[in-house]
Coordinates of C-alpha atoms in Angstrom, one line a residue:
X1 CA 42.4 80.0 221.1
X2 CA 46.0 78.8 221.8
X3 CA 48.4 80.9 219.7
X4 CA 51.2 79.4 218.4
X5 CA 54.3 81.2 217.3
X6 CA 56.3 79.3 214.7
X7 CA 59.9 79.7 214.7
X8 CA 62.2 79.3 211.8
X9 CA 63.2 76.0 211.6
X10 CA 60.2 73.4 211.8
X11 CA 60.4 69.4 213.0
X12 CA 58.6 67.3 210.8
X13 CA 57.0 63.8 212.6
X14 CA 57.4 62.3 209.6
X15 CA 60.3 60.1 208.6
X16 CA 61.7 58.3 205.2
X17 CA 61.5 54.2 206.7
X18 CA 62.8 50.9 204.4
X19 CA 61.4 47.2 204.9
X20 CA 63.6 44.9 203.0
X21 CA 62.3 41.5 202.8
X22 CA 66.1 39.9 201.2
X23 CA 68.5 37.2 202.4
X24 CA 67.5 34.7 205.2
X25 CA 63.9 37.2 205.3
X26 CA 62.5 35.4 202.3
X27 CA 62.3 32.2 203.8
X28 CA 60.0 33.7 206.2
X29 CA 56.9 33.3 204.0
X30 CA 54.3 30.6 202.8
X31 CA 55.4 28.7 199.6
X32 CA 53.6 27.1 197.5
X33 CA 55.3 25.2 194.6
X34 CA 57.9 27.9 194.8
X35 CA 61.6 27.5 196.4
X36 CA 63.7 29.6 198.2
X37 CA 67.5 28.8 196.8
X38 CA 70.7 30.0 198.6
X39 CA 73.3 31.5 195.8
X40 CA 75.6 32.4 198.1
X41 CA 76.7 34.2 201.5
X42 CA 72.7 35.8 202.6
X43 CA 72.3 35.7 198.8
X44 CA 69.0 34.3 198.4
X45 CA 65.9 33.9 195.8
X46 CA 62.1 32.9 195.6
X47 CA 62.0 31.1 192.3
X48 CA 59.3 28.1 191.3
X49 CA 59.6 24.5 192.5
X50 CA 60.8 22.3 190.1
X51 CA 59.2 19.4 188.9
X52 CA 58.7 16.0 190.9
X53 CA 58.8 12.7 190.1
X54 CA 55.6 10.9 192.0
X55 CA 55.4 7.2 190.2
X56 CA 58.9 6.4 190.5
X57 CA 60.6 2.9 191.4
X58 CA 63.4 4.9 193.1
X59 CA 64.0 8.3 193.4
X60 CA 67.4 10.1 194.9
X61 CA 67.4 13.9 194.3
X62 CA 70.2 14.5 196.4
X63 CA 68.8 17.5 198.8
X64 CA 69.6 15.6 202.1
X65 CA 71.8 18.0 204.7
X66 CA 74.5 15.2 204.7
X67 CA 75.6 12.3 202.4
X68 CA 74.7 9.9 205.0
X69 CA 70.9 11.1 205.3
X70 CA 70.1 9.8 201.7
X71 CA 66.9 8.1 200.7
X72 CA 65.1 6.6 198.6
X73 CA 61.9 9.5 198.0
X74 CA 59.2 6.6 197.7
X75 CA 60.7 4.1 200.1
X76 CA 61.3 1.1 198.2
X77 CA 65.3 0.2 198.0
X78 CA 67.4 0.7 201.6
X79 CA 70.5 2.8 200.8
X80 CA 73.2 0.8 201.9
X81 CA 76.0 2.8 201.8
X82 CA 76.4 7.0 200.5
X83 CA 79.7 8.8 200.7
X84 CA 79.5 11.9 198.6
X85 CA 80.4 15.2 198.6
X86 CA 76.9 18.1 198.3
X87 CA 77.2 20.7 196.2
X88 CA 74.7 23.6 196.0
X89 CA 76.6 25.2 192.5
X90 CA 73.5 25.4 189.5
X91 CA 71.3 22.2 190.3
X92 CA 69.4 21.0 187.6
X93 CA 67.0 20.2 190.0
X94 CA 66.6 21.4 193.2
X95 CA 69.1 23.5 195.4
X96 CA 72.1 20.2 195.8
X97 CA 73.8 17.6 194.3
X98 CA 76.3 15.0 194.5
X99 CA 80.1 15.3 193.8
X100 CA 82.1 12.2 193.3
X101 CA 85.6 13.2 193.9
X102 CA 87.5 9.6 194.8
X103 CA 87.4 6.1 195.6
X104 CA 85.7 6.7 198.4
X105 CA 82.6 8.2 196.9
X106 CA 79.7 5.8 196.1
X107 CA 76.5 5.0 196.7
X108 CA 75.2 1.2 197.6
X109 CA 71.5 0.7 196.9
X110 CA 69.7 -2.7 197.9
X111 CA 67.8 -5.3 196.0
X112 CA 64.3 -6.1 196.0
X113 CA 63.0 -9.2 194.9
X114 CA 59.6 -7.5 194.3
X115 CA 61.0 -4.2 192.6
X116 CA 62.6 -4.0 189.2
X117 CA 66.4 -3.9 190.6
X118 CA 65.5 -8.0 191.9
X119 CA 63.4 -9.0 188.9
X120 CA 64.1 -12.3 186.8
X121 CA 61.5 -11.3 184.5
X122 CA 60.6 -7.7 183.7
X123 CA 57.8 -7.5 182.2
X124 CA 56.7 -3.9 182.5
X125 CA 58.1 -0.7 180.3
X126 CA 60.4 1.5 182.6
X127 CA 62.8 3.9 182.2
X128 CA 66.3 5.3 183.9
X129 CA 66.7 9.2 184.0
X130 CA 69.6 11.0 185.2
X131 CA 71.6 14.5 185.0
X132 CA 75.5 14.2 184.5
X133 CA 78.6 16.8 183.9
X134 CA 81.4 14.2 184.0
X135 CA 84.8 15.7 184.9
X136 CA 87.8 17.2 183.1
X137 CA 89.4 13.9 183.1
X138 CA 86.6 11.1 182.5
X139 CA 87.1 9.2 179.5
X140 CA 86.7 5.6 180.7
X141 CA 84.5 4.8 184.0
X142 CA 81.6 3.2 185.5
X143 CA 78.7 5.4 186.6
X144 CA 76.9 3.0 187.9
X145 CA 76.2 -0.8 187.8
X146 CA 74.5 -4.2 189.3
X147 CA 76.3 -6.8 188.5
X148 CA 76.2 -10.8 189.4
X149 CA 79.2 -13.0 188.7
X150 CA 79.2 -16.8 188.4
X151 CA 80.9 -19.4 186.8
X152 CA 83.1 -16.6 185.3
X153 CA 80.1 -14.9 183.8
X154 CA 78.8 -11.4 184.0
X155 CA 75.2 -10.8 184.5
X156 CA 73.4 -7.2 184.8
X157 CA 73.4 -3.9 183.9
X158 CA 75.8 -1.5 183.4
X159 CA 76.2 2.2 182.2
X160 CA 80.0 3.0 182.0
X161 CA 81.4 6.6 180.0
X162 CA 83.7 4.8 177.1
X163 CA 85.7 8.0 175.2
X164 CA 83.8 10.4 177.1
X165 CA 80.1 8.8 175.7
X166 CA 77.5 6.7 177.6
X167 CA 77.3 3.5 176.5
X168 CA 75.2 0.7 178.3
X169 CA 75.7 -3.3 178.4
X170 CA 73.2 -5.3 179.3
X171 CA 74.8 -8.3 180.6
X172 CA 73.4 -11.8 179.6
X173 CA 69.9 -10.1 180.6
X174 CA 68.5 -11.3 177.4
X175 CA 67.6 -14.8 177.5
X176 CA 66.8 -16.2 174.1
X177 CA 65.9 -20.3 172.9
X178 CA 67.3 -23.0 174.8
X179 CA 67.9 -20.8 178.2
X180 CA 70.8 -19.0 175.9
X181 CA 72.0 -15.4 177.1
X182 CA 72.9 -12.6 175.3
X183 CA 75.4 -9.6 175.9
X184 CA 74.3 -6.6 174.1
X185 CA 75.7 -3.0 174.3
X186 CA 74.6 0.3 172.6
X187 CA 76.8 3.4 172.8
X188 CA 75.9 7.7 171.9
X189 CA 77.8 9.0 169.2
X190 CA 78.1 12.7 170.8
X191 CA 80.7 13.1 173.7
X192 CA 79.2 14.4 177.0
X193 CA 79.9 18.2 177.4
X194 CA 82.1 19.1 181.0
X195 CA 80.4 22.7 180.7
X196 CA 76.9 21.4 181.3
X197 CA 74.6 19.5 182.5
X198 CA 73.2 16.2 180.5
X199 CA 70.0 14.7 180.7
X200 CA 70.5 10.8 180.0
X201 CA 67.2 8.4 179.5
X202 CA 67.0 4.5 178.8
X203 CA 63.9 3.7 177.9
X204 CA 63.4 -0.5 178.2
X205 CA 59.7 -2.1 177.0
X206 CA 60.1 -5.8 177.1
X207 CA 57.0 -6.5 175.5
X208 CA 57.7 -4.5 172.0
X209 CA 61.9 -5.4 173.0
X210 CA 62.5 -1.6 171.9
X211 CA 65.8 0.1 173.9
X212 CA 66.4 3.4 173.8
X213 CA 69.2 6.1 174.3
X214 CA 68.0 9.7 175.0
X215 CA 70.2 12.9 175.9
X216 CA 68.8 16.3 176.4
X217 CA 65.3 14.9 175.2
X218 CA 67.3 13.4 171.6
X219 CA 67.6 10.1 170.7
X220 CA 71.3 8.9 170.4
X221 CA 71.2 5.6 170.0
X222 CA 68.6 2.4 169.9
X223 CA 68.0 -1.7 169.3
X224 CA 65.6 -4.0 169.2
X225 CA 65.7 -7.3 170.5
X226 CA 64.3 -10.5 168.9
X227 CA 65.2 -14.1 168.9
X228 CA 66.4 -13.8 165.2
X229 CA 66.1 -11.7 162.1
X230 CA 63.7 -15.0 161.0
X231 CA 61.9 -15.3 164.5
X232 CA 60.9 -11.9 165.5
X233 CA 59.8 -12.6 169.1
X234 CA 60.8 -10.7 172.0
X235 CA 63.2 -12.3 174.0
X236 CA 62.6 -12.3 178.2
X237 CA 64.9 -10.2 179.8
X238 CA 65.8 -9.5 184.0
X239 CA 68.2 -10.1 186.5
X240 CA 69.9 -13.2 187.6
X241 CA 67.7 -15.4 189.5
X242 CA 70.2 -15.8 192.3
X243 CA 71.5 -12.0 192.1
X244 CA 70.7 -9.6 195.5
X245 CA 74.0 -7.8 194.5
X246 CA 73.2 -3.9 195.4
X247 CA 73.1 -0.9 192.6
X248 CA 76.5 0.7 192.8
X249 CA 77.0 4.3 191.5
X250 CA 79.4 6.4 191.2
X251 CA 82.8 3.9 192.9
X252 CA 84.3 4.3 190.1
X253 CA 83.4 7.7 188.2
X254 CA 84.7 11.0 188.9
X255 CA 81.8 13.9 188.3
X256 CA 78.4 15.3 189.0
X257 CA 75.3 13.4 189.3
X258 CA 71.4 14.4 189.7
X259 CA 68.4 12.8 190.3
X260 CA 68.4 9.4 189.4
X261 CA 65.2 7.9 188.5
X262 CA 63.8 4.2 187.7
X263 CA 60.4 4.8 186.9
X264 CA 57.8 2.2 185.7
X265 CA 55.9 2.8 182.5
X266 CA 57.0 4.8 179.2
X267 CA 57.5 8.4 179.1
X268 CA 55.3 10.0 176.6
X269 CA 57.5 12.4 175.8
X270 CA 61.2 12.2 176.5
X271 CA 62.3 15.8 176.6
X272 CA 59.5 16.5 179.5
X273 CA 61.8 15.0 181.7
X274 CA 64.1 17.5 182.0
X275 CA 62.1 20.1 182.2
X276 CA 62.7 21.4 185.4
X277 CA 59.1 24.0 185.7
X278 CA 55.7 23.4 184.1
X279 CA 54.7 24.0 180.7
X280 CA 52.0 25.9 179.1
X281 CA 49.4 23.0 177.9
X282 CA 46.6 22.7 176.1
X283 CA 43.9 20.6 176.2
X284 CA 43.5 20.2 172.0
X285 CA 39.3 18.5 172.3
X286 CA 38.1 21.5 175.0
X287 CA 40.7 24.3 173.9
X288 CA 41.7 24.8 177.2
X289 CA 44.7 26.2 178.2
X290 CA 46.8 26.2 181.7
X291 CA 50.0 26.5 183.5
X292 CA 51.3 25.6 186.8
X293 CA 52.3 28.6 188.9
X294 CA 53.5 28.9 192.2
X295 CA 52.8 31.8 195.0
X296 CA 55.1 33.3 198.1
X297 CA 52.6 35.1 200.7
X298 CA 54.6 37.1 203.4
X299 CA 53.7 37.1 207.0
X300 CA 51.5 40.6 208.3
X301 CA 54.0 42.9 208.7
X302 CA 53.2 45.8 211.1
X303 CA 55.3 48.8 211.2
X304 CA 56.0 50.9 214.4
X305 CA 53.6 53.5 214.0
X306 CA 49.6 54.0 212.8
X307 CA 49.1 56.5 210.2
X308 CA 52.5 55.5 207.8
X309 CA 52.1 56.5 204.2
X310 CA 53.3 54.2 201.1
X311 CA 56.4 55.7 198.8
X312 CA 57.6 53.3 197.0
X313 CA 56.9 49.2 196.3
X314 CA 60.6 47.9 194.7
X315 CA 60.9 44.3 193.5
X316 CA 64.4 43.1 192.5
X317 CA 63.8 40.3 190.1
X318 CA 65.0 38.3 187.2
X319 CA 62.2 37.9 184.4
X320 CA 63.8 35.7 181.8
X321 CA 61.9 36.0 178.1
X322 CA 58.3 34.4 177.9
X323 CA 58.6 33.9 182.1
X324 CA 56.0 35.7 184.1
X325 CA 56.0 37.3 188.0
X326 CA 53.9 39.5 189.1
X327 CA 53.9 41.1 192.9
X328 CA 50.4 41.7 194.8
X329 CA 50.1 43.7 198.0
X330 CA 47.6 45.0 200.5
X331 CA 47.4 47.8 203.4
X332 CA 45.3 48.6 206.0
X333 CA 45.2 50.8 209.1
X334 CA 43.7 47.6 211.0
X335 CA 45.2 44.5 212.2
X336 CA 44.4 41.3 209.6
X337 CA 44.6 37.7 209.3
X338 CA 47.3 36.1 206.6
X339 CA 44.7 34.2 204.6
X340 CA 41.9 36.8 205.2
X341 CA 40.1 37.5 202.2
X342 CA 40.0 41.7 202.9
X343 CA 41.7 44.0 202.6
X344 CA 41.5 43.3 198.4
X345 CA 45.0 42.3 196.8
X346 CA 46.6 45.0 194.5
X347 CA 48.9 44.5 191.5
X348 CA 51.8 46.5 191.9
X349 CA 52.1 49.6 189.1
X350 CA 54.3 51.7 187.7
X351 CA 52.0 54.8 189.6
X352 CA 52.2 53.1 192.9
X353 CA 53.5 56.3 194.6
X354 CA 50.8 58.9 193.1
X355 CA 48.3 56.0 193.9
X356 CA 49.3 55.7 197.6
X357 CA 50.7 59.0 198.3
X358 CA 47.1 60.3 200.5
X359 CA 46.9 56.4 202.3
X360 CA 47.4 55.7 205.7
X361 CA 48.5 52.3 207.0
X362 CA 50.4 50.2 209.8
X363 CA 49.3 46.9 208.5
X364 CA 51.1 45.7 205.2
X365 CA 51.2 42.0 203.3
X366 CA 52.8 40.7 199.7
X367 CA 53.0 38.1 197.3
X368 CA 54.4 36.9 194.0
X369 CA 53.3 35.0 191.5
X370 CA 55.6 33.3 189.4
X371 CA 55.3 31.4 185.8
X372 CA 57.7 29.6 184.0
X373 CA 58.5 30.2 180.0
X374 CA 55.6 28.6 177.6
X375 CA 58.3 25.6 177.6
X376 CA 59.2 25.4 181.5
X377 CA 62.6 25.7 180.6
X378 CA 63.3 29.1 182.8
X379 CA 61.9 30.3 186.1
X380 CA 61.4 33.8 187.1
X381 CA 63.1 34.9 190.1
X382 CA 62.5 37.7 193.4
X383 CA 65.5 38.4 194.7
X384 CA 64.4 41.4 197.0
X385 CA 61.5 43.3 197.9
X386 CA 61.7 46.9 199.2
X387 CA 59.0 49.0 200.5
X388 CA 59.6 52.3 201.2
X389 CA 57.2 54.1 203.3
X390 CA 57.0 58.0 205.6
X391 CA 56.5 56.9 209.2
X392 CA 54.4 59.0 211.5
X393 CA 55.8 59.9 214.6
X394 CA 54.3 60.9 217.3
X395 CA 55.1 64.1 219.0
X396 CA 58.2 64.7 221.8
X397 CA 56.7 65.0 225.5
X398 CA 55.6 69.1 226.2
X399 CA 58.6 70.9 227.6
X400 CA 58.1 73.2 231.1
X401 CA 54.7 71.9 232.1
X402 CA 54.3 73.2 235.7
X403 CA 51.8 74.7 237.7
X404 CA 52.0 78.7 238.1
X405 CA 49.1 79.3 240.3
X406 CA 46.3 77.7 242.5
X407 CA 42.8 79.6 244.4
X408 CA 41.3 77.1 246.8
X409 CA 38.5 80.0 247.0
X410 CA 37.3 79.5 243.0
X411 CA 38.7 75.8 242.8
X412 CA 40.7 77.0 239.7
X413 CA 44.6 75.8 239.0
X414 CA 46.7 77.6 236.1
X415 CA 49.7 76.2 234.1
X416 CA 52.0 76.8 231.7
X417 CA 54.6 75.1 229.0
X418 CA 56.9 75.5 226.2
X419 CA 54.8 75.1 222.7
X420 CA 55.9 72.2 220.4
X421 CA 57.9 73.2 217.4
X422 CA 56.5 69.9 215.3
X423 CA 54.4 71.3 212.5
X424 CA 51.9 68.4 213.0
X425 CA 51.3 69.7 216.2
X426 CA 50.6 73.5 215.4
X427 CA 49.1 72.4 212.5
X428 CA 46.1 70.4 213.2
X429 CA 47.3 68.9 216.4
X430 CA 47.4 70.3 220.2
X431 CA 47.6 69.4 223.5
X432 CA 45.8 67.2 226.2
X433 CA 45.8 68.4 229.9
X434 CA 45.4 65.2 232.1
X435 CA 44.4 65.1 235.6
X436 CA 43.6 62.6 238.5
X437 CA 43.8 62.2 242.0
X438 CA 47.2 59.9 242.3
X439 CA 50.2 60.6 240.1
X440 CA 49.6 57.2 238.2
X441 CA 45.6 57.1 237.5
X442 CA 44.4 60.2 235.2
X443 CA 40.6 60.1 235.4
X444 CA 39.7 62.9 233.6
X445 CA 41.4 65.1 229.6
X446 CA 41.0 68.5 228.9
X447 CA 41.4 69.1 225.2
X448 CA 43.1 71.7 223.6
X449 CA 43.6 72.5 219.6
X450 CA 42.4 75.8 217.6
X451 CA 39.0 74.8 216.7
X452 CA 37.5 76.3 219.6
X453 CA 37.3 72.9 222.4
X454 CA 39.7 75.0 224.9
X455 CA 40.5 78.4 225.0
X456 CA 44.1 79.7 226.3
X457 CA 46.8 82.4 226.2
X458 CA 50.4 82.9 225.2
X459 CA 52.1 84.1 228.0
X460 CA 55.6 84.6 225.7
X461 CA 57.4 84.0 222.8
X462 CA 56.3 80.2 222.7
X463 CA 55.3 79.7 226.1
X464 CA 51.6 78.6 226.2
X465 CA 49.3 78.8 229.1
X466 CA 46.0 78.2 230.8
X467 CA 43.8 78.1 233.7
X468 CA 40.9 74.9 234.7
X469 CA 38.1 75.2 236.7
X470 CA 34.7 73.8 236.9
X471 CA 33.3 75.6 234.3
X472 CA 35.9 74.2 232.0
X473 CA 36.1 71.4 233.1
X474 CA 31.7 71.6 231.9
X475 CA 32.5 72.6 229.1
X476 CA 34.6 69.7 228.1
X477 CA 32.0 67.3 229.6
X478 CA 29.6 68.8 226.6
X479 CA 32.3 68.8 223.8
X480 CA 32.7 65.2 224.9
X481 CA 29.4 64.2 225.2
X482 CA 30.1 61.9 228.5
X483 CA 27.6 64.3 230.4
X484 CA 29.0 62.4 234.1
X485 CA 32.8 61.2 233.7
X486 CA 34.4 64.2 234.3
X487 CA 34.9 64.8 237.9
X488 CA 34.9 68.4 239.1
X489 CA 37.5 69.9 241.7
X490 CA 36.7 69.7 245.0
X491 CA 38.2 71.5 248.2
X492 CA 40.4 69.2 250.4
X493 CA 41.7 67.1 247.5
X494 CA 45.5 67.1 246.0
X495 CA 45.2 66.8 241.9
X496 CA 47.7 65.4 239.7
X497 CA 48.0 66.9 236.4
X498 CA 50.2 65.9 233.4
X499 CA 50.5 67.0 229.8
X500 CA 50.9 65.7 226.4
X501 CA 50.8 67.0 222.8
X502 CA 48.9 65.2 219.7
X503 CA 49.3 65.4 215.9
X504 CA 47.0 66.0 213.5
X505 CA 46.6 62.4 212.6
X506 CA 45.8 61.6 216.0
X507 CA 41.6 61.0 216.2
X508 CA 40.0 63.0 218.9
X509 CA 37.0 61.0 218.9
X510 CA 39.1 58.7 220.5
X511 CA 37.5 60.1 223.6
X512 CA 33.7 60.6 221.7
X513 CA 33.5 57.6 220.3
X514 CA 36.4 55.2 221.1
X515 CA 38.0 55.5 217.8
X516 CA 41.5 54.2 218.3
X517 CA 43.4 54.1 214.8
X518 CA 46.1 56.8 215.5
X519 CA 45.8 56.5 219.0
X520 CA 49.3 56.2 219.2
X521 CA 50.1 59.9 217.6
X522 CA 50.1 61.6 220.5
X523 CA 53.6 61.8 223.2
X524 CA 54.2 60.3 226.0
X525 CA 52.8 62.4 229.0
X526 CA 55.4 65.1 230.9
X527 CA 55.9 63.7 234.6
X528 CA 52.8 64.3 236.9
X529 CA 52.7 67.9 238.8
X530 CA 50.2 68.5 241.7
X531 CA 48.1 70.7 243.6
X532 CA 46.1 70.6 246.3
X533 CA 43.1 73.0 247.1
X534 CA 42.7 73.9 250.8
X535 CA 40.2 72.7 253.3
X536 CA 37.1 74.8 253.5
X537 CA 35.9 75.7 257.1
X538 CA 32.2 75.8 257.5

C-alpha cells in the first residue's frame, strides 16, 4: 500500500465560491407577469407586472426609449406630434413616464371619425383615466384638450387645473331641443397634492346622462344632464360634426403625467383602476378564491467544478405587509433542461445549510414567486440572490514524476514522485499512472489508492514510488474487469508514461463502468516521460 506521510500544514481542494444573480444579472431570466425595474446605477429589482389595460379606445403608458417612439398600445389614433421629457423616478405604472417641462412639450393625437375622439354622437359609456403630480407652480393650465372653433364658438372637451383642482368643460357637446348647445363644467373640491401621484377618472354614459369625477377611486364631483328639470330626457352629446382637430395634451401644463386611458364601457369599480397589481378575489356563488401571481425562472447555471456542496441560499428582498414571495430552487450533479420537470423544486428554508450540507451538485436553477397585498396595492420585491457554495477542486499535477529504472530482460519500468499534500488526495484519493505508446495517446491506467488496487513503496520522506510490469499490469486488467484493453509491454517498443492524482470525490468506476460525475476531480497529467525496452535477439 502507498504510504503517505502527512506534513503539518494540509491543502484543502475545497473553496468558499459566491454566485450573485444582482444588477443587469436579473434580467437574464424568464418573466412571467413580473418586471425587472432599474432604481438606479446597476440597481435593479424583480417585482410583479403591473396591471394592463386590454379594451381601451387609446392607451399611452409612456414606456417608449424616446418621446418620439410613442404609440397608441391598441393602434387606433396616429400620434401626430410627442415632445416630452422620460422619466424613470416612482412610476405609477410601469418603469417611465412623461415630464412636461415647457412650451415645447406636448403631445398631438389624431381624430378618428370611427373612434370616440371623431364622434358626433356618442352613444356608448366610456371613461378617461389618468395619473398626475402637477408642479410646484401649476395653478391655472390646460392638461389636455380637443377643441373646434367656429363662428366664434367653442366646441369640445377640455380638462384644465383651475386653483390647483381639475375641473372639466364640456364645450357645447350637449345638444339639447331645437339643435341648442350647452356649455357645462364640473370642478373637485380637493387641491391636487405635488407630493404624489393622482388617479383622475371621468366617467360619461350618454344613455343614463350621468358624469362623473373620480380621484384616487373617490368621487369629487358629478351632474346629470337632461333637457329640463320638467323634461328629464337625456340630451345627445359628441363632437362637432366638422371637428378632425387632434387631442392636445400637455402644451400648456407644466408636470407629470401617466397612462392615459379612453376606454369604452363603465368601470365597475372605480378604485380598481389604479390598482397597479392584482387583487385577492373571490368568487361569492362557488367560494373560490384566487390571485394573480407572477414567477422569474433563472437560466441553468453550472459552476466550474462537479462535486460542489450548497452553504448558503440568500435572497435580498422587500416583503411589504400582507405581500407574498417565496424563492424555489433545484440541484443536480447532471446537466438539465430549464423547463424540465426533474429535478423536484424546493422552497427555500431557514435550515437550508444543515439540509444541503452532505449534497453534491454542479447544476443549479431558481425562482420566485411573487404576490401582491390582498388589495394589489403593494408588490413584493427580489433585489438579489446569493448562493454560497464549497467548490471542489481538483487536485495540482504530481510533482517529480520520472522514471528511475528500466530491465528490458523482465519488461518492468520503475518510477517515482513527490506525494500530494491535498488531504483529499491522501485521504480517499490517489494516483493514476498513465501509459501509451506516443506522448499524446495513453492507451492504458494503472490505479493506485490504499484499498489494495496497487501496491507501492515510500522511497522518503514524501517521495512515493513503484515498479509496472506485466503482472501488474494483469492485475489491473482483473480489478478493471476489461479482461483485453490493457496492453502488455513488449520488447522493442518506447512507452510513454504520465501521472496524475485524484480526490476522493473522483469515481473510479469511471474506468468499470463509465461513470463520469466527478470525472473532472482528478489533475491534469505531469508531462509524458519515456522508456524504451531493448530489442531481444533470438
Amino acid at each position: 500500500m502507498i504510504k503517505i506521510l502527512f506534513i503539518t500544514l494540509l491543502t484543502f481542494t475545497i473553496s468558499a465560491e459566491e454566485i450573485q444573480f444582482s444588477g443587469k444579472l436579473l434580467s437574464q431570466i424568464q418573466k412571467e407577469k413580473v418586471q425587472v425595474v432599474k432604481q438606479g446605477e446597476n440597481d435593479y429589482k424583480i417585482e410583479l407586472l403591473k396591471n394592463n389595460f386590454p379594451s381601451t379606445e387609446l392607451y399611452l403608458d409612456f414606456e417608449a426609449d424616446k418621446a418620439s417612439e410613442l404609440k397608441d398600445k391598441n393602434g387606433n389614433y396616429e400620434i401626430e406630434a410627442s415632445r416630452y421629457v422620460i422619466e424613470t423616478r416612482t412610476a405609477p405604472y410601469g418603469k417611465r413616464y412623461a415630464s412636461f417641462t415647457n412650451r415645447d412639450s406636448y403631445i398631438a393625437v389624431s381624430s378618428n371619425k370611427n373612434r370616440i375622439l371623431g364622434q358626433t354622437q356618442i352613444k356608448e359609456p366610456f371613461y378617461i383615466s389618468f395619473f398626475i403630480k402637477s408642479g410646484e407652480s401649476e395653478q391655472n393650465s390646460i392638461l389636455f384638450s380637443k377643441i373646434y372653433l367656429t363662428s366664434g364658438k367653442k366646441y369640445g372637451l377640455e380638462c384644465k387645473i383651475l386653483n390647483s383642482r381639475i375641473n372639466y368643460t364640456f364645450h357645447n357637446m350637449f345638444s339639447f331641443e331645437n339643435g341648442k348647445t350647452k356649455t357645462i363644467s364640473m370642478e373637485s373640491p380637493e387641491k391636487l397634492t405635488t407630493t404624489k401621484w393622482t388617479h383622475v377618472v371621468l366617467t360619461l354614459n350618454p344613455v343614463t346622462g350621468r358624469v362623473a369625477l373620480y380621484e384616487n377611486g373617490n368621487e369629487k364631483a358629478e351632474f346629470q344632464a337632461e333637457l329640463s328639470e320638467s323634461e328629464p330626457t337625456i340630451p345627445s352629446f359628441g363632437f362637432h360634426k366638422r371637428d378632425t382637430s387632434p387631442l392636445i395634451i400637455g402644451r400648456d401644463y407644466y408636470g407629470k403625467l401617466d397612462d392615459f386611458i379612453i376606454s369604452i364601457g363603465e368601470p365597475l369599480d372605480v378604485s380598481k383602476l389604479s390598482l397597479p397589481y392584482s387583487d385577492v378575489k373571490l368568487d361569492e356563488p362557488t367560494g373560490f378564491v384566487s390571485q394573480a401571481r407572477g414567477n422569474a425562472i433563472s437560466k441553468v447555471i453550472k459552476t466550474k467544478y462537479s462535486k460542489s456542496i450548497p452553504q448558503y441560499l440568500i435572497p435580498e428582498t422587500e416583503i411589504p405587509e400582507g405581500s407574498h414571495l417565496e424563492v424555489q430552487y433545484r440541484f443536480s450533479e447532471e446537466p438539465f433542461e430549464e423547463k424540465a420537470n426533474s429535478p423536484s423544486w424546493k422552497h427555500l428554508e431557514k435550515n437550508f445549510n444543515d439540509t444541503h450540507k452532505s449534497s453534491f451538485f454542479q447544476y443549479f436553477q431558481w425562482k420566485v414567486i411573487l404576490r401582491a397585498n390582498h388589495s394589489g396595492t403593494k408588490s413584493p420585491s427580489l433585489k438579489k440572490l446569493t448562493l454560497k457554495y464549497r467548490e471542489s477542486i481538483p487536485p495540482n499535477p504530481p510533482f517529480g514524476f520520472k522514471l528511475s529504472s528500466l530491465d528490458s530482460e523482465s519488461l518492468k519500468v520503475c518510477f517515482q514522485w513527490s506525494a500530494n499534500h491535498e488531504k483529499d488526495v491522501n485521504s480517499g484519493g490517489g494516483y493514476l499512472l498513465h501509459y501509451g505508446i506516443t506522448p499524446e495517446r495513453m492507451i492504458g491506467t494503472i490505479v493506485y489508492n490504499d484499498k489494495g488496487n496497487k501496491f507501492g513503496e515510500t522511497k522518503e520522506e514524501n517521495i512515493l514510488g513503484d515498479c509496472v510490469d506485466n503482472s501488474v499490469i494483469e492485475k489491473n486488467l482483473v480489478l478493471s474487469q476489461k479482461t483485453r484493453t490493457f496492453p502488455f509491454f513488449r520488447n522493442g517498443i518506447t512507452y510513454y508514461f504520465r501521472l496524475s492524482a485524484y480526490n476522493n470525490k473522483f469515481p473510479l468506476s469511471y474506468y468499470t463502468a463509465g461513470e463520469t460525475i466527478g470525472i473532472d476531480q482528478k489533475s491534469k497529467s505531469s508531462k509524458s516521460i519515456s522508456g524504451s525496452f531493448k530489442t531481444i535477439s533470438n
